[in-house]
mmCIF file of N, CA and C in Angstrom:
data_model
loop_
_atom_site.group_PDB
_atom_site.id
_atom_site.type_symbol
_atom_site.label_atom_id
_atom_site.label_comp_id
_atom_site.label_asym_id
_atom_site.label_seq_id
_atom_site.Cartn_x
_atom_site.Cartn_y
_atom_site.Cartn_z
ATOM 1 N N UNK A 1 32.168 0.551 -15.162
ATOM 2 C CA UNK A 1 32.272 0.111 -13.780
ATOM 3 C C UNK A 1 30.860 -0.106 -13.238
ATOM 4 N N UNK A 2 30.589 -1.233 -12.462
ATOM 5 C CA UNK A 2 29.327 -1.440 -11.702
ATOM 6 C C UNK A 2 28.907 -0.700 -10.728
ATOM 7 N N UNK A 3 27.842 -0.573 -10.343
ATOM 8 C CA UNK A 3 27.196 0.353 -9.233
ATOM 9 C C UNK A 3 26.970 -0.700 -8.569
ATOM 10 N N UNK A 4 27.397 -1.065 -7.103
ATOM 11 C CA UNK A 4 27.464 -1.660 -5.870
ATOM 12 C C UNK A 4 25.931 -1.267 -5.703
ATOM 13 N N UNK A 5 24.906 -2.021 -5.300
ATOM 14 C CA UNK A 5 24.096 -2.073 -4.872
ATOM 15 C C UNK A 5 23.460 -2.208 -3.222
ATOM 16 N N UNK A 6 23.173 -2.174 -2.071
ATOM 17 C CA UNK A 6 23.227 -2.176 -0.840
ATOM 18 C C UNK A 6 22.302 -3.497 -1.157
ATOM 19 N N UNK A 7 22.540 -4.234 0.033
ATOM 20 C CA UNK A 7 21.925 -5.374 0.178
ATOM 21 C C UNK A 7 20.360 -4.385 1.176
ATOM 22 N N UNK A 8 19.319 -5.504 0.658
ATOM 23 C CA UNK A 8 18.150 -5.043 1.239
ATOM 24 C C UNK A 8 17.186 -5.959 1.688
ATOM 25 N N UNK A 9 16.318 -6.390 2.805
ATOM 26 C CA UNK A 9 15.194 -7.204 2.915
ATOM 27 C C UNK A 9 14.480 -7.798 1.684
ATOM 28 N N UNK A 10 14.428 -8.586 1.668
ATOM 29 C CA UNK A 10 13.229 -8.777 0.182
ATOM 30 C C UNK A 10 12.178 -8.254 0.926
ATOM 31 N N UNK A 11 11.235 -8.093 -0.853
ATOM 32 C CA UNK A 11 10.114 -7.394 -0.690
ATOM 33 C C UNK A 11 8.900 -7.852 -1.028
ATOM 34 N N UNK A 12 9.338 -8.932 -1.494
ATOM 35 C CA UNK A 12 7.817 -9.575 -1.819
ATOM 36 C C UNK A 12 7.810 -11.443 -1.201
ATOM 37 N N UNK A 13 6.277 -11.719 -0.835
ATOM 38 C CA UNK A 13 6.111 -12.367 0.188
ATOM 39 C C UNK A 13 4.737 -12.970 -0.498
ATOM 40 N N UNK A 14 5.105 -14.320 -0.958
ATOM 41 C CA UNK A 14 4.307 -15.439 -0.870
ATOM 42 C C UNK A 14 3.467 -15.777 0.250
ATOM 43 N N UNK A 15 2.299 -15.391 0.209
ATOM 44 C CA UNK A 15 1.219 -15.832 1.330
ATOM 45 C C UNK A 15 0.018 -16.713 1.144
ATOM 46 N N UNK A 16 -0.416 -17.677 2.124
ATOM 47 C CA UNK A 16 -1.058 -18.697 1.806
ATOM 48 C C UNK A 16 -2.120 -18.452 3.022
ATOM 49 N N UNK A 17 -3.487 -18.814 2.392
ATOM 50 C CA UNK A 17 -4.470 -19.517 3.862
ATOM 51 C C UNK A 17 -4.401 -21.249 3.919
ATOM 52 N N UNK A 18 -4.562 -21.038 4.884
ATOM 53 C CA UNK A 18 -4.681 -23.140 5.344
ATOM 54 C C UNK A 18 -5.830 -23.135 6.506
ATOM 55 N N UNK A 19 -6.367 -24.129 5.919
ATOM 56 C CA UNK A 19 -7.618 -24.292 6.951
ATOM 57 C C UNK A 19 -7.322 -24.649 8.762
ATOM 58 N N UNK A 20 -5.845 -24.967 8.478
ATOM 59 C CA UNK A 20 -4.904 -25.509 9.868
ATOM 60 C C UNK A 20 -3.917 -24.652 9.842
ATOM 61 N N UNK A 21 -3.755 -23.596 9.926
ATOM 62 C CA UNK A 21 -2.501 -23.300 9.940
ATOM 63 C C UNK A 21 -1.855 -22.975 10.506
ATOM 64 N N UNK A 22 -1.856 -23.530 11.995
ATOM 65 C CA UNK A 22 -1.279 -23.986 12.957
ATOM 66 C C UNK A 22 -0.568 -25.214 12.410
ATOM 67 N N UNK A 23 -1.761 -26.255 12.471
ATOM 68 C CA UNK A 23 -0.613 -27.717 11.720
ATOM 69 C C UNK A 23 0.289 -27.526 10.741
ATOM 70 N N UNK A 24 -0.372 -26.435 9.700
ATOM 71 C CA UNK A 24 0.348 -25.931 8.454
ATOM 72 C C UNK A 24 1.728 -25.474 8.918
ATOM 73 N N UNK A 25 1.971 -24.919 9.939
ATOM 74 C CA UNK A 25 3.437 -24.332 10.171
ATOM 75 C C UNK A 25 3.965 -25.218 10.778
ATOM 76 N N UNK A 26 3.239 -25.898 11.319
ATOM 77 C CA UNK A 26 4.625 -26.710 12.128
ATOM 78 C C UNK A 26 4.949 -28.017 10.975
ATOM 79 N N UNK A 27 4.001 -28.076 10.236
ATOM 80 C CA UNK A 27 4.480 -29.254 9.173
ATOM 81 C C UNK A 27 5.697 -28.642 8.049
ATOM 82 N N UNK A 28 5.440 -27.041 7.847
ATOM 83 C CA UNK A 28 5.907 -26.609 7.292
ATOM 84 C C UNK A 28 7.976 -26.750 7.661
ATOM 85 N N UNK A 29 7.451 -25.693 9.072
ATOM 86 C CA UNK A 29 9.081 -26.395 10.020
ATOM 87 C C UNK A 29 9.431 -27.719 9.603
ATOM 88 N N UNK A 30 9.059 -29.014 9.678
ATOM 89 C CA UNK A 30 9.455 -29.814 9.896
ATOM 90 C C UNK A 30 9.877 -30.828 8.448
ATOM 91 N N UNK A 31 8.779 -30.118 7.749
ATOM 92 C CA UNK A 31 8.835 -30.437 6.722
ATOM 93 C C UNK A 31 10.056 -29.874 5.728
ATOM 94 N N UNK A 32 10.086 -28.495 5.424
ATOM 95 C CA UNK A 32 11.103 -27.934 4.768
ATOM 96 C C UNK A 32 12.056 -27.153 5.121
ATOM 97 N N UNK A 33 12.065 -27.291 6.918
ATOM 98 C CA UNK A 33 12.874 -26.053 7.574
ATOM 99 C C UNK A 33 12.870 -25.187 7.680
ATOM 100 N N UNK A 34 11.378 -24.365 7.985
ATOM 101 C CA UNK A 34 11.458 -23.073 8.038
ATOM 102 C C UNK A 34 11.373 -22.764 9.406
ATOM 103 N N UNK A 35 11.162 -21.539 9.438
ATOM 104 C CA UNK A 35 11.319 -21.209 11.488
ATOM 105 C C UNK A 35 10.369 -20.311 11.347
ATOM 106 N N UNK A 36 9.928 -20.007 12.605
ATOM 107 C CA UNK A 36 8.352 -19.302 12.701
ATOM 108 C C UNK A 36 9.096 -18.061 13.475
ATOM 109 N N UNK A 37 9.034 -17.416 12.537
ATOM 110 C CA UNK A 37 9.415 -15.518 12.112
ATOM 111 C C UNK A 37 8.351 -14.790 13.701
ATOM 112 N N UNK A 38 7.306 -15.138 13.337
ATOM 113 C CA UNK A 38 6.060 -14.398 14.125
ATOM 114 C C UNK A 38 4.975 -14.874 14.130
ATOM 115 N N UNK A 39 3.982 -15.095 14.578
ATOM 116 C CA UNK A 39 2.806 -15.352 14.805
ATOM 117 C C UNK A 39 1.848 -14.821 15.753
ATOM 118 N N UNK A 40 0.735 -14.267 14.939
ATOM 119 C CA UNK A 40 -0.180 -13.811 15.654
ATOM 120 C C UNK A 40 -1.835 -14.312 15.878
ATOM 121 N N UNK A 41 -2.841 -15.012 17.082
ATOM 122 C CA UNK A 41 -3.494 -15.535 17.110
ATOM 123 C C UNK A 41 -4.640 -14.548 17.684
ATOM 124 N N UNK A 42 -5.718 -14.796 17.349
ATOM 125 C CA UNK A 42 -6.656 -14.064 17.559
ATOM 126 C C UNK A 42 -7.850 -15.435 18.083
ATOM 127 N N UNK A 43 -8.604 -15.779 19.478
ATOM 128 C CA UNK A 43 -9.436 -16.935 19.471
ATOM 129 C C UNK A 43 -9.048 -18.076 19.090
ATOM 130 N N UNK A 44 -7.291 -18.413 19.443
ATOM 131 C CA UNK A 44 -6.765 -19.485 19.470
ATOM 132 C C UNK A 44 -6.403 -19.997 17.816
ATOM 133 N N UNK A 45 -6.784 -19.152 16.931
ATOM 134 C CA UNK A 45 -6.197 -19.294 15.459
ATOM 135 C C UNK A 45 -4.976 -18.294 14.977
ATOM 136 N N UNK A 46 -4.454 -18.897 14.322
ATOM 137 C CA UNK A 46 -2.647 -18.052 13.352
ATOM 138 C C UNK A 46 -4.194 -17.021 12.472
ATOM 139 N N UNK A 47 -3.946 -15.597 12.920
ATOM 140 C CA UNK A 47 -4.438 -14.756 11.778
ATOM 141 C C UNK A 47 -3.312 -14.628 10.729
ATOM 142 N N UNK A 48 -2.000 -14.249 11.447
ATOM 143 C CA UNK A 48 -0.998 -14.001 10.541
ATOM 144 C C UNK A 48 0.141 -15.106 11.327
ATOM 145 N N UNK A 49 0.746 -15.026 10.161
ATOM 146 C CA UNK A 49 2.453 -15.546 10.592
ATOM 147 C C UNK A 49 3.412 -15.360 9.663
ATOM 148 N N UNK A 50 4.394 -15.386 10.153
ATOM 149 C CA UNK A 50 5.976 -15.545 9.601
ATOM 150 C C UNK A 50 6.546 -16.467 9.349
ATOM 151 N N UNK A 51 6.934 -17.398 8.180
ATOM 152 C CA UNK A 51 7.557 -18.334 8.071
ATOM 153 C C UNK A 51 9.237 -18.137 7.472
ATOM 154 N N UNK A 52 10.218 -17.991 7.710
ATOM 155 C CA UNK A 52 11.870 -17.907 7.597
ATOM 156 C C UNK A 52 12.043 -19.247 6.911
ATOM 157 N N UNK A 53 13.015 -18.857 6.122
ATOM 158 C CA UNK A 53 13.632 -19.383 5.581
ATOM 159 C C UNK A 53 15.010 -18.940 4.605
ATOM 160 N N UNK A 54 16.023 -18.893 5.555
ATOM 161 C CA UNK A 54 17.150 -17.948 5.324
ATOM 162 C C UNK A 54 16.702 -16.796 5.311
ATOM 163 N N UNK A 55 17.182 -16.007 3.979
ATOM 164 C CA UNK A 55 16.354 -14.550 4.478
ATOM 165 C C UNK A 55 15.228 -14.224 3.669
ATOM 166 N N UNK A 56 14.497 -15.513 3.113
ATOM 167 C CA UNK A 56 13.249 -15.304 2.939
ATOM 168 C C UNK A 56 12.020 -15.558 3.725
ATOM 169 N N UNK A 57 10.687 -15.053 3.440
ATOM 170 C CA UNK A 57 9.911 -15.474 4.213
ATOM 171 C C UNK A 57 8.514 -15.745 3.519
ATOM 172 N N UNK A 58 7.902 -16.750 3.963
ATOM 173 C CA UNK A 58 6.032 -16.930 3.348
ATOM 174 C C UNK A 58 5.265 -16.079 4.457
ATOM 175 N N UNK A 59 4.227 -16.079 4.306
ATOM 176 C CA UNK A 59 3.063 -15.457 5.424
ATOM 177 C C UNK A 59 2.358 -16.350 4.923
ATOM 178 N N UNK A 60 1.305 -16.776 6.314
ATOM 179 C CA UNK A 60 0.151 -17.668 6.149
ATOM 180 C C UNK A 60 -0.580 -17.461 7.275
ATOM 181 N N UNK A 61 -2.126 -17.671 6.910
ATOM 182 C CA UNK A 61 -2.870 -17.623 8.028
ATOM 183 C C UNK A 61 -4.334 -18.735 7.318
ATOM 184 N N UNK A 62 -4.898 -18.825 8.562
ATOM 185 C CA UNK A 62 -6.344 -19.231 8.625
ATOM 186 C C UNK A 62 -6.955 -19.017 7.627
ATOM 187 N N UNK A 63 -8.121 -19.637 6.884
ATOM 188 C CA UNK A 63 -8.859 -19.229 6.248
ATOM 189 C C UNK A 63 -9.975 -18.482 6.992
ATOM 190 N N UNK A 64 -10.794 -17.662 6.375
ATOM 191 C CA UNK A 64 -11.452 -17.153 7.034
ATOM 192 C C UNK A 64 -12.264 -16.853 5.616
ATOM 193 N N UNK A 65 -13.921 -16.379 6.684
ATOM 194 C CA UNK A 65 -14.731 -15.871 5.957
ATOM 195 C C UNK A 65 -15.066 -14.073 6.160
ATOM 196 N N UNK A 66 -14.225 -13.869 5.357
ATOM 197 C CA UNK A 66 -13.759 -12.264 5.087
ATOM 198 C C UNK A 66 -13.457 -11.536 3.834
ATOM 199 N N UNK A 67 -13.066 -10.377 3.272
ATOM 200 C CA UNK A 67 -13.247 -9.958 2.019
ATOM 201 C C UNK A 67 -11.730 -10.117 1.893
ATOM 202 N N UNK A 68 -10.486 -10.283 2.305
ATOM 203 C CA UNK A 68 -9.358 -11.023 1.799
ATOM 204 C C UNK A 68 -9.370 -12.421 1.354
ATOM 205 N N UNK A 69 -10.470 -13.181 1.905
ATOM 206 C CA UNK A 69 -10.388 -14.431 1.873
ATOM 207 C C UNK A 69 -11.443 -14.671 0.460
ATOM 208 N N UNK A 70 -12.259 -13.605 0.074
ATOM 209 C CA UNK A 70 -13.266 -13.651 -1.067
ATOM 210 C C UNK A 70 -12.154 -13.486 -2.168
ATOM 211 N N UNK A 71 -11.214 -12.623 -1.811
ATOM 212 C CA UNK A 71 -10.549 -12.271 -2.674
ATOM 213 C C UNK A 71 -9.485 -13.746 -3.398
ATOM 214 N N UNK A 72 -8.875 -14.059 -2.396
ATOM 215 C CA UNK A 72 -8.025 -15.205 -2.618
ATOM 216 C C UNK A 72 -8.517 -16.911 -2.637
ATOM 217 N N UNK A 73 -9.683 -16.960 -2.488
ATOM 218 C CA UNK A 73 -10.075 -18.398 -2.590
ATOM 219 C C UNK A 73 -9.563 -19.352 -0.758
ATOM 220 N N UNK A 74 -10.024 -20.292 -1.250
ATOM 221 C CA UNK A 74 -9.920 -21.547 -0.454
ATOM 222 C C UNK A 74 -8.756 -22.422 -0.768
ATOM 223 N N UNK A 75 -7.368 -22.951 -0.007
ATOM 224 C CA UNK A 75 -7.021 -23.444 -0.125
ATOM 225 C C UNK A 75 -7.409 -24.744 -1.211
ATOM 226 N N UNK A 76 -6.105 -24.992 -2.323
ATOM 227 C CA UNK A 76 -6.596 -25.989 -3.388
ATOM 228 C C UNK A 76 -6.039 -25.722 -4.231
ATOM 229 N N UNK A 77 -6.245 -26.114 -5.422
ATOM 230 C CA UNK A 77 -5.589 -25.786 -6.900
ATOM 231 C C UNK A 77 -5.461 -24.678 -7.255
ATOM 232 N N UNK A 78 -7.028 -23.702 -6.808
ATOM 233 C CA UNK A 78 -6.899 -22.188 -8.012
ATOM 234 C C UNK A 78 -6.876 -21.084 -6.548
ATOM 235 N N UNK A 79 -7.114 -21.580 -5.334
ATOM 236 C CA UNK A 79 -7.385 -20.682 -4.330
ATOM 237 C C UNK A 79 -6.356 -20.569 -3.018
ATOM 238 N N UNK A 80 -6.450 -19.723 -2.341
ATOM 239 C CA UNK A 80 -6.022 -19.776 -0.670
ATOM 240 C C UNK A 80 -4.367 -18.871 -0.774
ATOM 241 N N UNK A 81 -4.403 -18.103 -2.436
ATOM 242 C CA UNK A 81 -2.540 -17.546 -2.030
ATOM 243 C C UNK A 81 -2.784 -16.217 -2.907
ATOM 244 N N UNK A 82 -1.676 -15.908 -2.708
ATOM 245 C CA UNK A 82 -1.396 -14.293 -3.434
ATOM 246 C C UNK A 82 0.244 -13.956 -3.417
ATOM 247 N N UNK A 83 0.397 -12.988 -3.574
ATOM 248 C CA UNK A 83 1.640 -12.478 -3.679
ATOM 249 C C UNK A 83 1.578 -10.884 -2.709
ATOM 250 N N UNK A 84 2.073 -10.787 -1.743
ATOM 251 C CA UNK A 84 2.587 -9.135 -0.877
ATOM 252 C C UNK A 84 3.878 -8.974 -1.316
ATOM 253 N N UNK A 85 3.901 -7.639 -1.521
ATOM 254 C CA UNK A 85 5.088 -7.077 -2.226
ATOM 255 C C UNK A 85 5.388 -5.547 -1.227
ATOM 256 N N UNK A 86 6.281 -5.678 0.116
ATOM 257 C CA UNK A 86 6.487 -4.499 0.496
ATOM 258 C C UNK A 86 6.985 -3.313 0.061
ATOM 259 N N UNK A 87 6.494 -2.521 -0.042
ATOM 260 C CA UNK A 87 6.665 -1.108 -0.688
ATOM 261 C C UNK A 87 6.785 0.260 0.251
ATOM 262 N N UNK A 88 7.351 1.092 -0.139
ATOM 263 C CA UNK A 88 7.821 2.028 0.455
ATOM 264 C C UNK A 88 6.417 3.292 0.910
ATOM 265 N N UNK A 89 5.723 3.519 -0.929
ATOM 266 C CA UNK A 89 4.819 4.151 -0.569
ATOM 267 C C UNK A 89 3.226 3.806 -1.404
ATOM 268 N N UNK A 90 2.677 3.525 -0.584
ATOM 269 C CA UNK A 90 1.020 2.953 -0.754
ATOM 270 C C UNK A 90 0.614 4.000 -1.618
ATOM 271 N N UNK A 91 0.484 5.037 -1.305
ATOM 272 C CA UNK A 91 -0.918 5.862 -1.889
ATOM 273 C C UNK A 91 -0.146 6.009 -3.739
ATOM 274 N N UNK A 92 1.436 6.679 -3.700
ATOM 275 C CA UNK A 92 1.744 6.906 -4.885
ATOM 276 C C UNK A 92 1.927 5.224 -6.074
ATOM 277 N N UNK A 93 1.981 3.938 -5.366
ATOM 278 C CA UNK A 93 1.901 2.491 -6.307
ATOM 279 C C UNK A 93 0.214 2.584 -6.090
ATOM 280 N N UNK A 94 -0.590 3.102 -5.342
ATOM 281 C CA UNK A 94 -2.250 3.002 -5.888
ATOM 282 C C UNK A 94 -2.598 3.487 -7.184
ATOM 283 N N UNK A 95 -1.741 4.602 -6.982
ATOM 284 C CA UNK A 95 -2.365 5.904 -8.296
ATOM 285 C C UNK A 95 -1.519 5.209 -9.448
ATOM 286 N N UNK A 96 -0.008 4.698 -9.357
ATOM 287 C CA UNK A 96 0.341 4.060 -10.702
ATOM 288 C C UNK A 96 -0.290 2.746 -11.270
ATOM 289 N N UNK A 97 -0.992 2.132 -9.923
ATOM 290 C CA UNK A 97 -2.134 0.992 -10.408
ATOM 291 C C UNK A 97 -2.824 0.610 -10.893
ATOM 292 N N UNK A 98 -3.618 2.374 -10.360
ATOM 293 C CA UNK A 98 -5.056 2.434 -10.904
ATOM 294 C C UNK A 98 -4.365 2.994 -12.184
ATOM 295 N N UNK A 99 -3.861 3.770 -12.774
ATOM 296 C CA UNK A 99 -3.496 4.453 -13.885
ATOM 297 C C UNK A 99 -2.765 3.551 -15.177
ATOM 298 N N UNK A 100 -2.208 2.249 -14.608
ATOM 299 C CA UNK A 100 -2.162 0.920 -15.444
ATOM 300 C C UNK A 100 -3.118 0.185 -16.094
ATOM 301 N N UNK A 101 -4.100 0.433 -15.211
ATOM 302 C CA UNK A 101 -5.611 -0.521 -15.289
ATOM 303 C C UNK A 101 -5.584 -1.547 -14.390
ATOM 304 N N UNK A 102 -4.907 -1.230 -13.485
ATOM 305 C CA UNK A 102 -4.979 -3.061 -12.529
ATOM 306 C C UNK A 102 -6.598 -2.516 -11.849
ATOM 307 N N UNK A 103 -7.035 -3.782 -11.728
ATOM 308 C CA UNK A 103 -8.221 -4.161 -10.975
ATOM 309 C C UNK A 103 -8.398 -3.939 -9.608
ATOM 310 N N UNK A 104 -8.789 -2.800 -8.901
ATOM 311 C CA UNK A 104 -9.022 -2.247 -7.141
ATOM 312 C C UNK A 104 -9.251 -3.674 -7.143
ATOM 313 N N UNK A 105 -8.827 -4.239 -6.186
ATOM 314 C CA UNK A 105 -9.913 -5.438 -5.360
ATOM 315 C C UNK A 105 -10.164 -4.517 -3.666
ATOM 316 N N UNK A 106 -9.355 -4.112 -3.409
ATOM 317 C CA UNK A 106 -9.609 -3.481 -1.466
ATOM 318 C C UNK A 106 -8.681 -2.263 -2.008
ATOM 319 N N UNK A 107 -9.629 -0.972 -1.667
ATOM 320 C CA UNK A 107 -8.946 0.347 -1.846
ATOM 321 C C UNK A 107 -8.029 0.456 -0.721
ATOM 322 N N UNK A 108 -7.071 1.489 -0.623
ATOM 323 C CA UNK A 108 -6.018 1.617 0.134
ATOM 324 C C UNK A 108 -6.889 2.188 1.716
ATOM 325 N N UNK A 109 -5.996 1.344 2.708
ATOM 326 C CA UNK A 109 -6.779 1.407 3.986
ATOM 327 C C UNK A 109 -5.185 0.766 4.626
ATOM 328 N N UNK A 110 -5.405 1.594 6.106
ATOM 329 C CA UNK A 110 -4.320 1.100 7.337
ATOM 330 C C UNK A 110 -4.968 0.175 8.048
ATOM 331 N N UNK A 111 -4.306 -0.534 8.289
ATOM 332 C CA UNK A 111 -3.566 -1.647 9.409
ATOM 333 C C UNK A 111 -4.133 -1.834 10.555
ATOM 334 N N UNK A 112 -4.225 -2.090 11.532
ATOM 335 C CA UNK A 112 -4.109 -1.950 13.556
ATOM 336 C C UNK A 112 -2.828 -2.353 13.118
ATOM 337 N N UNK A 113 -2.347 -3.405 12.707
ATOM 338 C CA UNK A 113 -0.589 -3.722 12.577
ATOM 339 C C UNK A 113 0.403 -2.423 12.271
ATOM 340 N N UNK A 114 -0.016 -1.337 11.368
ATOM 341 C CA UNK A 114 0.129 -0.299 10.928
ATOM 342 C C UNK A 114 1.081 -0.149 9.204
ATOM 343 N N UNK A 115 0.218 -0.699 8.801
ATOM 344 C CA UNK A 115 0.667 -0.824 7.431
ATOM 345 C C UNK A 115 -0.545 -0.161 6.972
ATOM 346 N N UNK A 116 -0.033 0.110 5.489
ATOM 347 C CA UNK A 116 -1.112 0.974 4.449
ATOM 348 C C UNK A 116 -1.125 0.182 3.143
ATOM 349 N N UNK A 117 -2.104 -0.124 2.885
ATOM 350 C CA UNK A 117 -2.393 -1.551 2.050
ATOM 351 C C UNK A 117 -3.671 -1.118 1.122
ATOM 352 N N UNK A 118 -3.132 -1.879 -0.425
ATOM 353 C CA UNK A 118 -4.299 -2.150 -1.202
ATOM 354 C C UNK A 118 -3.575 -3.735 -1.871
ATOM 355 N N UNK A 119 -5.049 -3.876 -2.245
ATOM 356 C CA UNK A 119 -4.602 -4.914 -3.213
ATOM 357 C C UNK A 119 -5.651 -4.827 -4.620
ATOM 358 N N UNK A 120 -4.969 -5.545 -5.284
ATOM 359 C CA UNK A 120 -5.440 -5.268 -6.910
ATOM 360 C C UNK A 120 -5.207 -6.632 -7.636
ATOM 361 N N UNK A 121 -5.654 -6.677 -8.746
ATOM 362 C CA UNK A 121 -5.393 -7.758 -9.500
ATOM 363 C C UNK A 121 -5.000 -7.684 -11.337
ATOM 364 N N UNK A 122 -4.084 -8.328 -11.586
ATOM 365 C CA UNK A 122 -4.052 -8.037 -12.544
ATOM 366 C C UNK A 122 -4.352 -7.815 -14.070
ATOM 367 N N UNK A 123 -3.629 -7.873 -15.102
ATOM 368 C CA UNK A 123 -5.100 -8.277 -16.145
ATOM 369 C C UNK A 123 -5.176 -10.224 -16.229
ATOM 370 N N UNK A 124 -4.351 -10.721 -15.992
ATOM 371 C CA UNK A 124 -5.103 -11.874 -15.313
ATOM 372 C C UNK A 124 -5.216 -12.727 -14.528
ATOM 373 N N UNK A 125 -5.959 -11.404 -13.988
ATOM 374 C CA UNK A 125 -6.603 -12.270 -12.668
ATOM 375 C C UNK A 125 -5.627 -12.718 -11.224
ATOM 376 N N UNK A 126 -4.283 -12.284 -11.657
ATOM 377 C CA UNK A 126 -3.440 -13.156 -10.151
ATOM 378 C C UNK A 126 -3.976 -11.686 -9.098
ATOM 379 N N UNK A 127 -3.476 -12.242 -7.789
ATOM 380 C CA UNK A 127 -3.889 -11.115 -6.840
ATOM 381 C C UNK A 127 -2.572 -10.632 -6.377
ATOM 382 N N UNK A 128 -2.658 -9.765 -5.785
ATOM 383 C CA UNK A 128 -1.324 -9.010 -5.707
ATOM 384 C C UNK A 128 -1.657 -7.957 -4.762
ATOM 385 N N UNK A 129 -1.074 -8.336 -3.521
ATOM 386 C CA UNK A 129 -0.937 -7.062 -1.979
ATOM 387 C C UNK A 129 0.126 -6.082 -1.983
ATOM 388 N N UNK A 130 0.011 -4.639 -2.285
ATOM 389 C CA UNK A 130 1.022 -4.266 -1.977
ATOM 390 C C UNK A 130 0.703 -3.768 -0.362
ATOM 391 N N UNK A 131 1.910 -3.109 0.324
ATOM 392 C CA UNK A 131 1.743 -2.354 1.402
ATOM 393 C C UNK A 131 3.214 -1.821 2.038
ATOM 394 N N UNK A 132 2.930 -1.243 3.451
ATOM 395 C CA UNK A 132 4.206 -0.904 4.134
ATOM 396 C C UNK A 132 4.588 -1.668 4.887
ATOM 397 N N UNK A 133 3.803 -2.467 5.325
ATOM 398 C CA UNK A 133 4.150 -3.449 6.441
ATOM 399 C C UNK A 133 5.062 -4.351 5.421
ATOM 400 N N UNK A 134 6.592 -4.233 6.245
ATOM 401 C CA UNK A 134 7.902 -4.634 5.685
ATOM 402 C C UNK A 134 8.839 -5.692 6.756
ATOM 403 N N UNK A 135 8.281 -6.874 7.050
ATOM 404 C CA UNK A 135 8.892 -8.138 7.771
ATOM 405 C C UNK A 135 10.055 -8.119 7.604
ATOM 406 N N UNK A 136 11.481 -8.633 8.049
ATOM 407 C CA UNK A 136 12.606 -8.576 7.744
ATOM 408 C C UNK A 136 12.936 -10.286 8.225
ATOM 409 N N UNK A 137 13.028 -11.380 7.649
ATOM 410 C CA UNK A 137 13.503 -12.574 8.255
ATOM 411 C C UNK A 137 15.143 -12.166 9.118
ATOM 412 N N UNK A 138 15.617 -11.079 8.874
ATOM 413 C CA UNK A 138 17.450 -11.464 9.942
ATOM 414 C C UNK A 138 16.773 -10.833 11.146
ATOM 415 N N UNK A 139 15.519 -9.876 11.278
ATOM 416 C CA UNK A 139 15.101 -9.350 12.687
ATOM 417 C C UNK A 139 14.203 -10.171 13.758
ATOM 418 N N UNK A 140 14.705 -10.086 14.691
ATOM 419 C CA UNK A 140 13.463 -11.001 15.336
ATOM 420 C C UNK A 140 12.487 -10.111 16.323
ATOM 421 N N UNK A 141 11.758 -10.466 16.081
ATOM 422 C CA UNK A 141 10.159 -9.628 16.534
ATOM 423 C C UNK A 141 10.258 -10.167 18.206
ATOM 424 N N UNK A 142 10.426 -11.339 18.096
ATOM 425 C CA UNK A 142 10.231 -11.955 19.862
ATOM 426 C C UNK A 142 11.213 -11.214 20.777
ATOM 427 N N UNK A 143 12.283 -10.596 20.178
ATOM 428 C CA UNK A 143 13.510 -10.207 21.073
ATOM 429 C C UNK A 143 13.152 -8.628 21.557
ATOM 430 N N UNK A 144 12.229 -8.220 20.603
ATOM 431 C CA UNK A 144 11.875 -6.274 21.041
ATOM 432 C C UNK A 144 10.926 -6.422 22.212
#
């Protein structure tokens, strides 16, 4: 007999920088139908956002000149994306990380958003965010 499984948020989250990514989302909307989950601007730029799409979602923001952005490149062929994978607990997927051999790129550090985040890379080379900060595309952020 099968074990019924509970339906759950996905947990991992395709994220992109765009040098526009303001234009980037709304081309995105219009382009493939997604709906803008959340967005947050800092000096009139998307630092972060939410892109929906049923009950998945991308994140994208600005490029910037910062040590996430050293990490992930420049929008283009080899640069500007990664993979976030929400997780329950940061410090105990650090220690199975580091104890794999994945590559520290940003040791584990909180949020102002309030997530607890590292990221690492693998043996090759893709980048990979884990953290707590856990988006849900069926919740809406604008309605709290």
């Amino acid at each position: 007999m099968s074990q019924i499984i509970p339906l759950e948020a996905p947990r991992i989250y395709p994220t992109f920088r765009y040098r526009d990514a303001a234009r980037m989302a709304d081309w995105l909307v219009e382009a493939f139908g997604f709906r803008v989950h959340a967005s947050h601007e800092r000096e009139g730029r998307i630092v972060h956002a939410e892109l929906a799409l049923g009950s998945s979602m991308i994140m994208i923001g600005e490029t910037a000149d910062d040590a996430y952005g050293d990490l992930v490149g420049t929008p283009g062929a080899t640069g500007g994306k990664s993979t976030y994978v929400a997780i329950d607990d940061a410090d105990l997927l650090y220690a199975r990380a580091r104890g794999a051999g994945a590559k520290i790129l940003q040791d584990l550090s909180d949020t102002d958003y309030g997530s607890r985040d590292f990221i690492c890379a693998d043996p090759e080379g893709n980048v990979w965010c884990f953290g707590t900060y856990w988006p849900k595309a069926h919740e809406n952020p604008a309605a709290e």
